[in-house]
mmCIF file of C-alpha atoms and ligand atoms in Angstrom:
data_model
loop_
_atom_site.group_PDB
_atom_site.id
_atom_site.type_symbol
_atom_site.label_atom_id
_atom_site.label_comp_id
_atom_site.label_asym_id
_atom_site.label_seq_id
_atom_site.Cartn_x
_atom_site.Cartn_y
_atom_site.Cartn_z
ATOM 1 C CA MET A 1 -16.129 29.102 3.278
ATOM 2 C CA THR A 2 -19.263 27.960 5.099
ATOM 3 C CA SER A 3 -20.730 29.703 8.138
ATOM 4 C CA THR A 4 -23.864 29.310 10.207
ATOM 5 C CA ASN A 5 -24.705 32.915 9.327
ATOM 6 C CA PRO A 6 -26.319 32.828 5.869
ATOM 7 C CA PHE A 7 -24.839 36.175 4.783
ATOM 8 C CA LEU A 8 -21.332 34.868 5.534
ATOM 9 C CA ASP A 9 -21.838 31.532 3.801
ATOM 10 C CA SER A 10 -20.214 31.940 0.392
ATOM 11 C CA GLY A 11 -21.958 28.754 -0.744
ATOM 12 C CA ARG A 12 -25.318 30.567 -0.536
ATOM 13 C CA GLN A 13 -24.428 33.664 -2.567
ATOM 14 C CA THR A 14 -25.923 32.197 -5.747
ATOM 15 C CA GLU A 15 -29.165 31.579 -3.898
ATOM 16 C CA PHE A 16 -29.310 35.246 -2.843
ATOM 17 C CA TYR A 17 -27.913 36.977 -5.900
ATOM 18 C CA GLY A 18 -28.121 34.431 -8.727
ATOM 19 C CA ASP A 19 -31.274 36.003 -10.096
ATOM 20 C CA ALA A 20 -31.835 39.759 -10.337
ATOM 21 C CA SER A 21 -35.590 39.410 -9.846
ATOM 22 C CA ARG A 22 -35.147 37.999 -6.339
ATOM 23 C CA LEU A 23 -33.163 41.050 -5.174
ATOM 24 C CA ALA A 24 -35.521 43.376 -7.061
ATOM 25 C CA GLY A 25 -38.637 41.869 -5.437
ATOM 26 C CA ARG A 26 -37.089 42.119 -2.011
ATOM 27 C CA SER A 27 -35.788 45.697 -2.471
ATOM 28 C CA ASN A 28 -39.026 46.919 -4.050
ATOM 29 C CA ALA A 29 -41.144 45.527 -1.194
ATOM 30 C CA LEU A 30 -38.876 47.281 1.318
ATOM 31 C CA MET A 31 -38.824 50.591 -0.594
ATOM 32 C CA ARG A 32 -42.636 50.585 -0.918
ATOM 33 C CA ALA A 33 -42.823 50.238 2.865
ATOM 34 C CA LYS A 34 -40.402 53.073 3.606
ATOM 35 C CA THR A 35 -41.895 55.944 5.598
ATOM 36 C CA SER A 36 -38.764 57.742 6.798
ATOM 37 C CA GLY A 37 -35.096 57.900 5.873
ATOM 38 C CA GLY A 38 -33.498 59.422 2.814
ATOM 39 C CA PRO A 39 -32.699 57.622 -0.439
ATOM 40 C CA VAL A 40 -29.286 56.052 0.170
ATOM 41 C CA PRO A 41 -27.726 56.637 -3.300
ATOM 42 C CA GLU A 42 -28.510 60.379 -3.044
ATOM 43 C CA THR A 43 -27.074 60.520 0.484
ATOM 44 C CA ILE A 44 -23.856 58.932 -0.822
ATOM 45 C CA VAL A 45 -23.680 61.586 -3.566
ATOM 46 C CA GLY A 46 -24.162 64.318 -0.937
ATOM 47 C CA LEU A 47 -21.327 62.904 1.197
ATOM 48 C CA VAL A 48 -19.009 62.771 -1.823
ATOM 49 C CA ARG A 49 -19.843 66.402 -2.702
ATOM 50 C CA HIS A 50 -19.155 67.468 0.843
ATOM 51 C CA HIS A 51 -15.964 65.529 1.536
ATOM 52 C CA HIS A 52 -14.071 65.361 -1.766
ATOM 53 C CA GLU A 53 -12.137 68.514 -2.517
ATOM 54 C CA ARG A 54 -13.091 68.602 -6.239
ATOM 55 C CA PRO A 55 -16.381 66.696 -6.648
ATOM 56 C CA ASN A 56 -17.014 68.270 -10.052
ATOM 57 C CA ARG A 57 -13.814 66.832 -11.566
ATOM 58 C CA LEU A 58 -13.752 63.268 -10.330
ATOM 59 C CA GLY A 59 -11.809 60.546 -12.134
ATOM 60 C CA LEU A 60 -12.568 56.901 -11.357
ATOM 61 C CA VAL A 61 -15.434 56.056 -8.978
ATOM 62 C CA LEU A 62 -15.656 52.425 -7.836
ATOM 63 C CA ASP A 63 -18.954 51.069 -6.474
ATOM 64 C CA LEU A 64 -18.260 47.772 -4.675
ATOM 65 C CA GLY A 65 -20.982 45.136 -4.320
ATOM 66 C CA CYS A 66 -23.007 47.285 -6.709
ATOM 67 C CA GLY A 67 -25.845 44.752 -7.072
ATOM 68 C CA ARG A 68 -28.320 45.960 -9.694
ATOM 69 C CA GLY A 69 -26.299 49.149 -10.141
ATOM 70 C CA THR A 70 -28.679 51.641 -8.536
ATOM 71 C CA SER A 71 -25.955 53.572 -6.670
ATOM 72 C CA SER A 72 -23.544 53.345 -9.613
ATOM 73 C CA LEU A 73 -26.108 54.902 -11.962
ATOM 74 C CA THR A 74 -26.964 57.661 -9.486
ATOM 75 C CA LEU A 75 -23.267 58.473 -8.931
ATOM 76 C CA ALA A 76 -22.749 58.708 -12.705
ATOM 77 C CA GLN A 77 -25.864 60.837 -13.303
ATOM 78 C CA GLU A 78 -25.310 63.210 -10.403
ATOM 79 C CA LEU A 79 -21.522 63.600 -10.405
ATOM 80 C CA TRP A 80 -20.463 62.952 -14.018
ATOM 81 C CA PRO A 81 -17.000 61.655 -13.099
ATOM 82 C CA ARG A 82 -14.659 60.362 -15.803
ATOM 83 C CA ARG A 83 -16.051 56.850 -15.134
ATOM 84 C CA VAL A 84 -18.047 54.879 -12.577
ATOM 85 C CA VAL A 85 -17.225 51.176 -12.380
ATOM 86 C CA GLY A 86 -19.706 48.982 -10.524
ATOM 87 C CA LEU A 87 -18.157 45.729 -9.287
ATOM 88 C CA ASP A 88 -20.117 42.738 -8.070
ATOM 89 C CA ALA A 89 -19.507 39.024 -7.589
ATOM 90 C CA ALA A 90 -22.887 38.001 -9.036
ATOM 91 C CA PRO A 91 -22.939 37.636 -12.855
ATOM 92 C CA ALA A 92 -26.754 37.947 -13.016
ATOM 93 C CA LEU A 93 -26.683 41.297 -11.224
ATOM 94 C CA ILE A 94 -23.844 42.607 -13.399
ATOM 95 C CA GLU A 95 -25.871 41.635 -16.468
ATOM 96 C CA TYR A 96 -28.951 43.389 -15.098
ATOM 97 C CA ALA A 97 -26.956 46.546 -14.226
ATOM 98 C CA ARG A 98 -25.490 46.599 -17.773
ATOM 99 C CA HIS A 99 -29.013 46.307 -19.174
ATOM 100 C CA ARG A 100 -30.095 49.335 -17.132
ATOM 101 C CA ALA A 101 -27.026 51.321 -18.244
ATOM 102 C CA ARG A 102 -27.731 50.574 -21.927
ATOM 103 C CA ARG A 103 -30.972 52.500 -21.539
ATOM 104 C CA LEU A 104 -28.941 55.581 -20.519
ATOM 105 C CA PRO A 105 -26.561 56.030 -23.456
ATOM 106 C CA GLY A 106 -23.531 58.220 -22.898
ATOM 107 C CA LEU A 107 -23.502 57.773 -19.143
ATOM 108 C CA PRO A 108 -19.891 57.117 -18.027
ATOM 109 C CA VAL A 109 -20.650 53.848 -16.245
ATOM 110 C CA SER A 110 -19.602 50.230 -16.715
ATOM 111 C CA PHE A 111 -19.974 47.045 -14.697
ATOM 112 C CA VAL A 112 -17.483 44.263 -14.017
ATOM 113 C CA GLN A 113 -17.716 40.969 -12.227
ATOM 114 C CA GLY A 114 -15.176 40.647 -9.432
ATOM 115 C CA ASP A 115 -14.443 40.036 -5.782
ATOM 116 C CA PHE A 116 -14.117 43.075 -3.556
ATOM 117 C CA HIS A 117 -11.302 41.353 -1.631
ATOM 118 C CA CYS A 118 -9.083 41.809 -4.691
ATOM 119 C CA LEU A 119 -9.881 44.995 -6.592
ATOM 120 C CA PRO A 120 -9.046 44.967 -10.318
ATOM 121 C CA VAL A 121 -7.622 48.494 -10.309
ATOM 122 C CA PRO A 122 -4.086 49.904 -9.980
ATOM 123 C CA ALA A 123 -2.917 51.400 -6.693
ATOM 124 C CA ALA A 124 -3.914 55.039 -6.105
ATOM 125 C CA SER A 125 -6.336 55.057 -9.068
ATOM 126 C CA CYS A 126 -9.757 55.849 -7.519
ATOM 127 C CA ASP A 127 -11.099 59.207 -6.413
ATOM 128 C CA ILE A 128 -14.126 57.585 -4.754
ATOM 129 C CA VAL A 129 -14.787 54.043 -3.504
ATOM 130 C CA VAL A 130 -18.297 53.192 -2.292
ATOM 131 C CA ALA A 131 -19.198 50.018 -0.366
ATOM 132 C CA ALA A 132 -22.943 50.092 0.402
ATOM 133 C CA PHE A 133 -24.768 47.232 2.099
ATOM 134 C CA CYS A 134 -22.222 44.652 1.000
ATOM 135 C CA LEU A 135 -19.328 44.344 3.456
ATOM 136 C CA TYR A 136 -21.535 42.256 5.761
ATOM 137 C CA HIS A 137 -21.086 39.463 3.215
ATOM 138 C CA SER A 138 -17.380 39.339 4.010
ATOM 139 C CA PRO A 139 -15.882 37.303 6.863
ATOM 140 C CA ARG A 140 -12.753 39.488 6.367
ATOM 141 C CA PRO A 141 -14.036 43.056 5.903
ATOM 142 C CA GLN A 142 -10.685 44.473 7.066
ATOM 143 C CA ALA A 143 -9.095 42.896 3.973
ATOM 144 C CA VAL A 144 -11.576 44.783 1.766
ATOM 145 C CA VAL A 145 -10.807 48.046 3.571
ATOM 146 C CA ALA A 146 -7.069 47.437 3.042
ATOM 147 C CA GLU A 147 -7.782 46.981 -0.672
ATOM 148 C CA ILE A 148 -9.798 50.221 -0.704
ATOM 149 C CA ASP A 149 -6.849 51.965 0.940
ATOM 150 C CA ARG A 150 -4.585 50.639 -1.829
ATOM 151 C CA ALA A 151 -7.028 51.779 -4.522
ATOM 152 C CA LEU A 152 -7.626 55.325 -3.254
ATOM 153 C CA ALA A 153 -5.835 58.131 -5.096
ATOM 154 C CA PRO A 154 -4.361 61.054 -3.114
ATOM 155 C CA GLY A 155 -7.334 63.016 -1.777
ATOM 156 C CA GLY A 156 -9.631 60.068 -2.502
ATOM 157 C CA VAL A 157 -12.639 59.339 -0.317
ATOM 158 C CA ALA A 158 -14.350 56.084 0.691
ATOM 159 C CA VAL A 159 -18.042 55.931 1.625
ATOM 160 C CA PHE A 160 -19.291 52.906 3.566
ATOM 161 C CA VAL A 161 -22.932 52.110 4.347
ATOM 162 C CA THR A 162 -24.424 49.392 6.530
ATOM 163 C CA LYS A 163 -27.355 48.580 8.842
ATOM 164 C CA GLY A 164 -27.824 48.177 12.570
ATOM 165 C CA LEU A 165 -27.545 44.751 14.185
ATOM 166 C CA ASP A 166 -31.154 44.778 15.352
ATOM 167 C CA SER A 167 -32.658 45.959 12.063
ATOM 168 C CA TYR A 168 -36.215 44.705 11.439
ATOM 169 C CA ARG A 169 -36.539 43.101 14.880
ATOM 170 C CA GLU A 170 -40.322 43.651 14.730
ATOM 171 C CA MET A 171 -40.276 41.165 11.838
ATOM 172 C CA ASP A 172 -38.459 38.652 14.048
ATOM 173 C CA GLN A 173 -41.193 39.110 16.664
ATOM 174 C CA LEU A 174 -43.953 38.575 14.108
ATOM 175 C CA VAL A 175 -42.269 35.492 12.616
ATOM 176 C CA ALA A 176 -41.945 33.989 16.107
ATOM 177 C CA ALA A 177 -45.521 34.958 17.102
ATOM 178 C CA ALA A 178 -46.861 33.346 13.930
ATOM 179 C CA GLY A 179 -45.018 30.126 14.799
ATOM 180 C CA LEU A 180 -43.101 30.278 11.511
ATOM 181 C CA ASP A 181 -39.740 30.131 13.301
ATOM 182 C CA LEU A 182 -39.992 30.035 17.084
ATOM 183 C CA ARG A 183 -36.298 30.976 17.443
ATOM 184 C CA ALA A 184 -36.544 33.990 15.101
ATOM 185 C CA GLU A 185 -35.728 36.491 17.848
ATOM 186 C CA GLN A 186 -32.660 34.555 19.006
ATOM 187 C CA ARG A 187 -31.096 34.193 15.594
ATOM 188 C CA GLU A 188 -27.843 36.024 14.891
ATOM 189 C CA SER A 189 -28.141 39.268 12.950
ATOM 190 C CA LEU A 190 -27.405 38.984 9.231
ATOM 191 C CA TYR A 191 -25.209 42.063 9.639
ATOM 192 C CA ILE A 192 -22.904 40.623 12.323
ATOM 193 C CA SER A 193 -19.726 41.092 10.273
ATOM 194 C CA VAL A 194 -20.197 44.814 9.525
ATOM 195 C CA HIS A 195 -22.949 46.781 11.234
ATOM 196 C CA SER A 196 -23.725 50.267 12.543
ATOM 197 C CA GLY A 197 -21.811 49.569 15.751
ATOM 198 C CA ASN A 198 -18.503 48.452 14.203
ATOM 199 C CA LEU A 199 -18.432 50.063 10.737
ATOM 200 C CA ALA A 200 -16.232 52.995 11.815
ATOM 201 C CA ALA A 201 -13.801 50.653 13.603
ATOM 202 C CA VAL A 202 -13.595 48.372 10.555
ATOM 203 C CA ALA A 203 -12.865 51.374 8.317
ATOM 204 C CA ALA A 204 -10.315 52.726 10.808
ATOM 205 C CA GLU A 205 -8.227 49.537 10.494
ATOM 206 C CA SER A 206 -6.653 51.078 7.367
ATOM 207 C CA LEU A 207 -8.183 54.538 6.848
ATOM 208 C CA ASP A 208 -8.774 57.832 8.649
ATOM 209 C CA VAL A 209 -12.475 58.146 9.480
ATOM 210 C CA LEU A 210 -13.794 61.646 8.692
ATOM 211 C CA VAL A 211 -17.442 61.320 9.666
ATOM 212 C CA VAL A 212 -19.973 58.820 11.009
ATOM 213 C CA GLU A 213 -23.679 59.492 10.415
ATOM 214 C CA HIS A 214 -26.578 57.409 11.651
ATOM 215 C CA GLU A 215 -30.051 57.707 10.129
ATOM 216 C CA GLU A 216 -33.079 55.783 11.324
ATOM 217 C CA HIS A 217 -35.129 54.344 8.482
ATOM 218 C CA SER A 218 -38.730 53.306 9.194
ATOM 219 C CA PHE A 219 -40.900 50.968 7.194
ATOM 220 C CA THR A 220 -44.618 50.185 7.392
ATOM 221 C CA PHE A 221 -45.761 47.113 5.497
ATOM 222 C CA ASP A 222 -49.461 47.282 4.526
ATOM 223 C CA GLY A 223 -50.222 43.810 5.836
ATOM 224 C CA HIS A 224 -49.373 40.136 5.370
ATOM 225 C CA ASP A 225 -49.275 40.163 1.555
ATOM 226 C CA HIS A 226 -46.819 43.047 1.429
ATOM 227 C CA LEU A 227 -44.706 41.700 4.298
ATOM 228 C CA ALA A 228 -44.537 38.219 2.768
ATOM 229 C CA GLU A 229 -42.932 39.713 -0.377
ATOM 230 C CA TYR A 230 -39.957 40.689 1.781
ATOM 231 C CA LEU A 231 -39.991 37.888 4.354
ATOM 232 C CA ALA A 232 -40.135 35.037 1.868
ATOM 233 C CA THR A 233 -36.550 35.648 0.781
ATOM 234 C CA ASN A 234 -35.148 36.489 4.212
ATOM 235 C CA PRO A 235 -32.570 33.758 4.886
ATOM 236 C CA LYS A 236 -32.416 34.604 8.589
ATOM 237 C CA TYR A 237 -35.384 32.401 9.409
ATOM 238 C CA ASP A 238 -35.755 28.647 9.418
ATOM 239 C CA LEU A 239 -39.080 28.482 7.593
ATOM 240 C CA ALA A 240 -40.965 25.271 6.836
ATOM 241 C CA PRO A 241 -40.243 23.756 3.418
ATOM 242 C CA GLY A 242 -42.389 25.407 0.781
ATOM 243 C CA LEU A 243 -42.486 28.799 2.506
ATOM 244 C CA TYR A 244 -38.935 30.041 1.879
ATOM 245 C CA GLY A 245 -38.914 31.790 -1.480
ATOM 246 C CA ASN A 246 -42.679 31.485 -1.853
ATOM 247 C CA ALA A 247 -44.378 34.781 -0.944
ATOM 248 C CA GLY A 248 -47.860 33.480 -1.793
ATOM 249 C CA SER A 249 -47.679 30.480 0.551
ATOM 250 C CA LEU A 250 -46.055 32.547 3.282
ATOM 251 C CA ALA A 251 -48.794 35.201 3.048
ATOM 252 C CA ALA A 252 -51.499 32.484 3.158
ATOM 253 C CA THR A 253 -49.931 30.997 6.300
ATOM 254 C CA LEU A 254 -49.736 34.421 7.958
ATOM 255 C CA HIS A 255 -53.413 35.071 7.129
ATOM 256 C CA GLU A 256 -54.361 31.773 8.828
ATOM 257 C CA VAL A 257 -52.566 32.459 12.102
ATOM 258 C CA LEU A 258 -52.498 36.237 12.710
ATOM 259 C CA PRO A 259 -54.897 39.140 12.127
ATOM 260 C CA ASP A 260 -53.928 41.071 9.014
ATOM 261 C CA ARG A 261 -52.612 44.463 10.074
ATOM 262 C CA PRO A 262 -49.770 46.806 9.112
ATOM 263 C CA LEU A 263 -46.332 46.116 10.549
ATOM 264 C CA THR A 264 -43.925 48.950 11.331
ATOM 265 C CA THR A 265 -40.251 48.151 11.644
ATOM 266 C CA LYS A 266 -36.966 50.061 11.722
ATOM 267 C CA SER A 267 -33.377 49.859 10.613
ATOM 268 C CA LEU A 268 -30.516 52.110 11.612
ATOM 269 C CA VAL A 269 -28.538 53.017 8.481
ATOM 270 C CA THR A 270 -24.962 54.130 9.096
ATOM 271 C CA PHE A 271 -22.701 56.064 6.742
ATOM 272 C CA VAL A 272 -18.952 56.330 7.293
ATOM 273 C CA VAL A 273 -16.726 58.578 5.207
ATOM 274 C CA ALA A 274 -12.990 57.877 5.319
ATOM 275 C CA GLN A 275 -9.807 58.738 3.498
ATOM 276 C CA ALA A 276 -6.281 57.392 3.262
ATOM 277 C CA ARG A 277 -4.150 57.940 6.372
ATOM 278 C CA GLY A 278 -2.517 61.327 6.427
ATOM 279 C CA GLY A 279 -5.287 63.109 4.526
ATOM 280 C CA GLN A 280 -4.080 64.395 1.167
ATOM 281 C CA GLN A 281 -1.049 61.951 1.178
HETATM 282 C C1 LIG B 1 -27.515 43.745 -0.561
HETATM 283 S S1 LIG B 1 -26.659 43.813 -2.082
HETATM 284 C C2 LIG B 1 -26.242 45.529 -2.117
HETATM 285 C C3 LIG B 1 -26.325 46.127 -3.482
HETATM 286 C C4 LIG B 1 -26.055 47.625 -3.579
HETATM 287 N N1 LIG B 1 -24.744 48.034 -3.106
HETATM 288 C C5 LIG B 1 -27.112 48.439 -2.883
HETATM 289 O O1 LIG B 1 -26.765 49.292 -2.069
HETATM 290 O O2 LIG B 1 -28.291 48.237 -3.159
HETATM 291 C C6 LIG B 1 -25.083 43.087 -1.679
HETATM 292 C C7 LIG B 1 -24.215 42.841 -2.918
HETATM 293 O O3 LIG B 1 -22.886 42.455 -2.523
HETATM 294 C C8 LIG B 1 -22.415 41.537 -3.497
HETATM 295 N N2 LIG B 1 -21.276 40.790 -2.969
HETATM 296 C C9 LIG B 1 -21.263 39.903 -1.945
HETATM 297 N N3 LIG B 1 -20.015 39.410 -1.772
HETATM 298 C C10 LIG B 1 -19.212 40.015 -2.697
HETATM 299 C C11 LIG B 1 -17.818 39.940 -3.011
HETATM 300 N N4 LIG B 1 -17.004 39.134 -2.332
HETATM 301 N N5 LIG B 1 -17.340 40.723 -3.999
HETATM 302 C C12 LIG B 1 -18.164 41.538 -4.704
HETATM 303 N N6 LIG B 1 -19.501 41.640 -4.462
HETATM 304 C C13 LIG B 1 -20.012 40.892 -3.466
HETATM 305 C C14 LIG B 1 -23.625 40.671 -3.789
HETATM 306 O O4 LIG B 1 -23.497 39.949 -5.004
HETATM 307 C C15 LIG B 1 -24.738 41.715 -3.808
HETATM 308 O O5 LIG B 1 -24.984 42.220 -5.091
#
């Protein structure tokens, strides 16, 4: 299905996730800039420990839209369940996650390619299902939540994570001020499908919501070179040909038009914990 919102355009998924180095470059630039906000995989582990009745004896843990497997590996290392399965639609990311797991022999983790709208697990088979920073790629997130409901075992817990609609708006302002995309501030949020403001309601379509936590994450990019590493692969903007995907050219353009100074920006990160209707079933 095509959409004007790049994150909802299934035809562009290969562009975003067809190469692990693109996601790694983008994530690393953002993590280097982070000045406040906890590490998300560890926060997910903390929520599981707090909300599952027997976190030390977990069976199957499913990590949807696992990307490069960072959360899956943390869940396996911290919780030692019977097995963590990371599921992602992008073959390149699954391959990369498997490569990382091979360097940690004995860890109960594996990775499968699949679509989170149709989970390859029996009903009532998962103690934990995690969906972090991925449901905003679905035009039908309620269908994914219904699948999670089907997959959850009695007493099972789902942890959802997403970002606020106006995340990184200071970047939009800079992109517009630099003349790189004059409409940057008017463009629709990439997180329109599932964001901090509707995550609990989306989860509540099929599940009982136990807790909603918001955490503000702040980022300070050193200057144009650092910012360009992140901006160059941001599909939100309509950049001139040659700039999209090219951090060097983008940084050079920024240096020409704006004084080089740090940029601070924010994103609200929201965690929702939910369980099957009726609690312990
Ligand atoms: C921003 S990454 C998030 C990765 C990881 N969960 C994290 O927290 O870092 C979004 C991931 O969702 C995956 N994805 C998008 N649509 C999907 C679908 N229909 N089924 C499974 N994975 C999907 C993408 O391939 C990508 O790896």
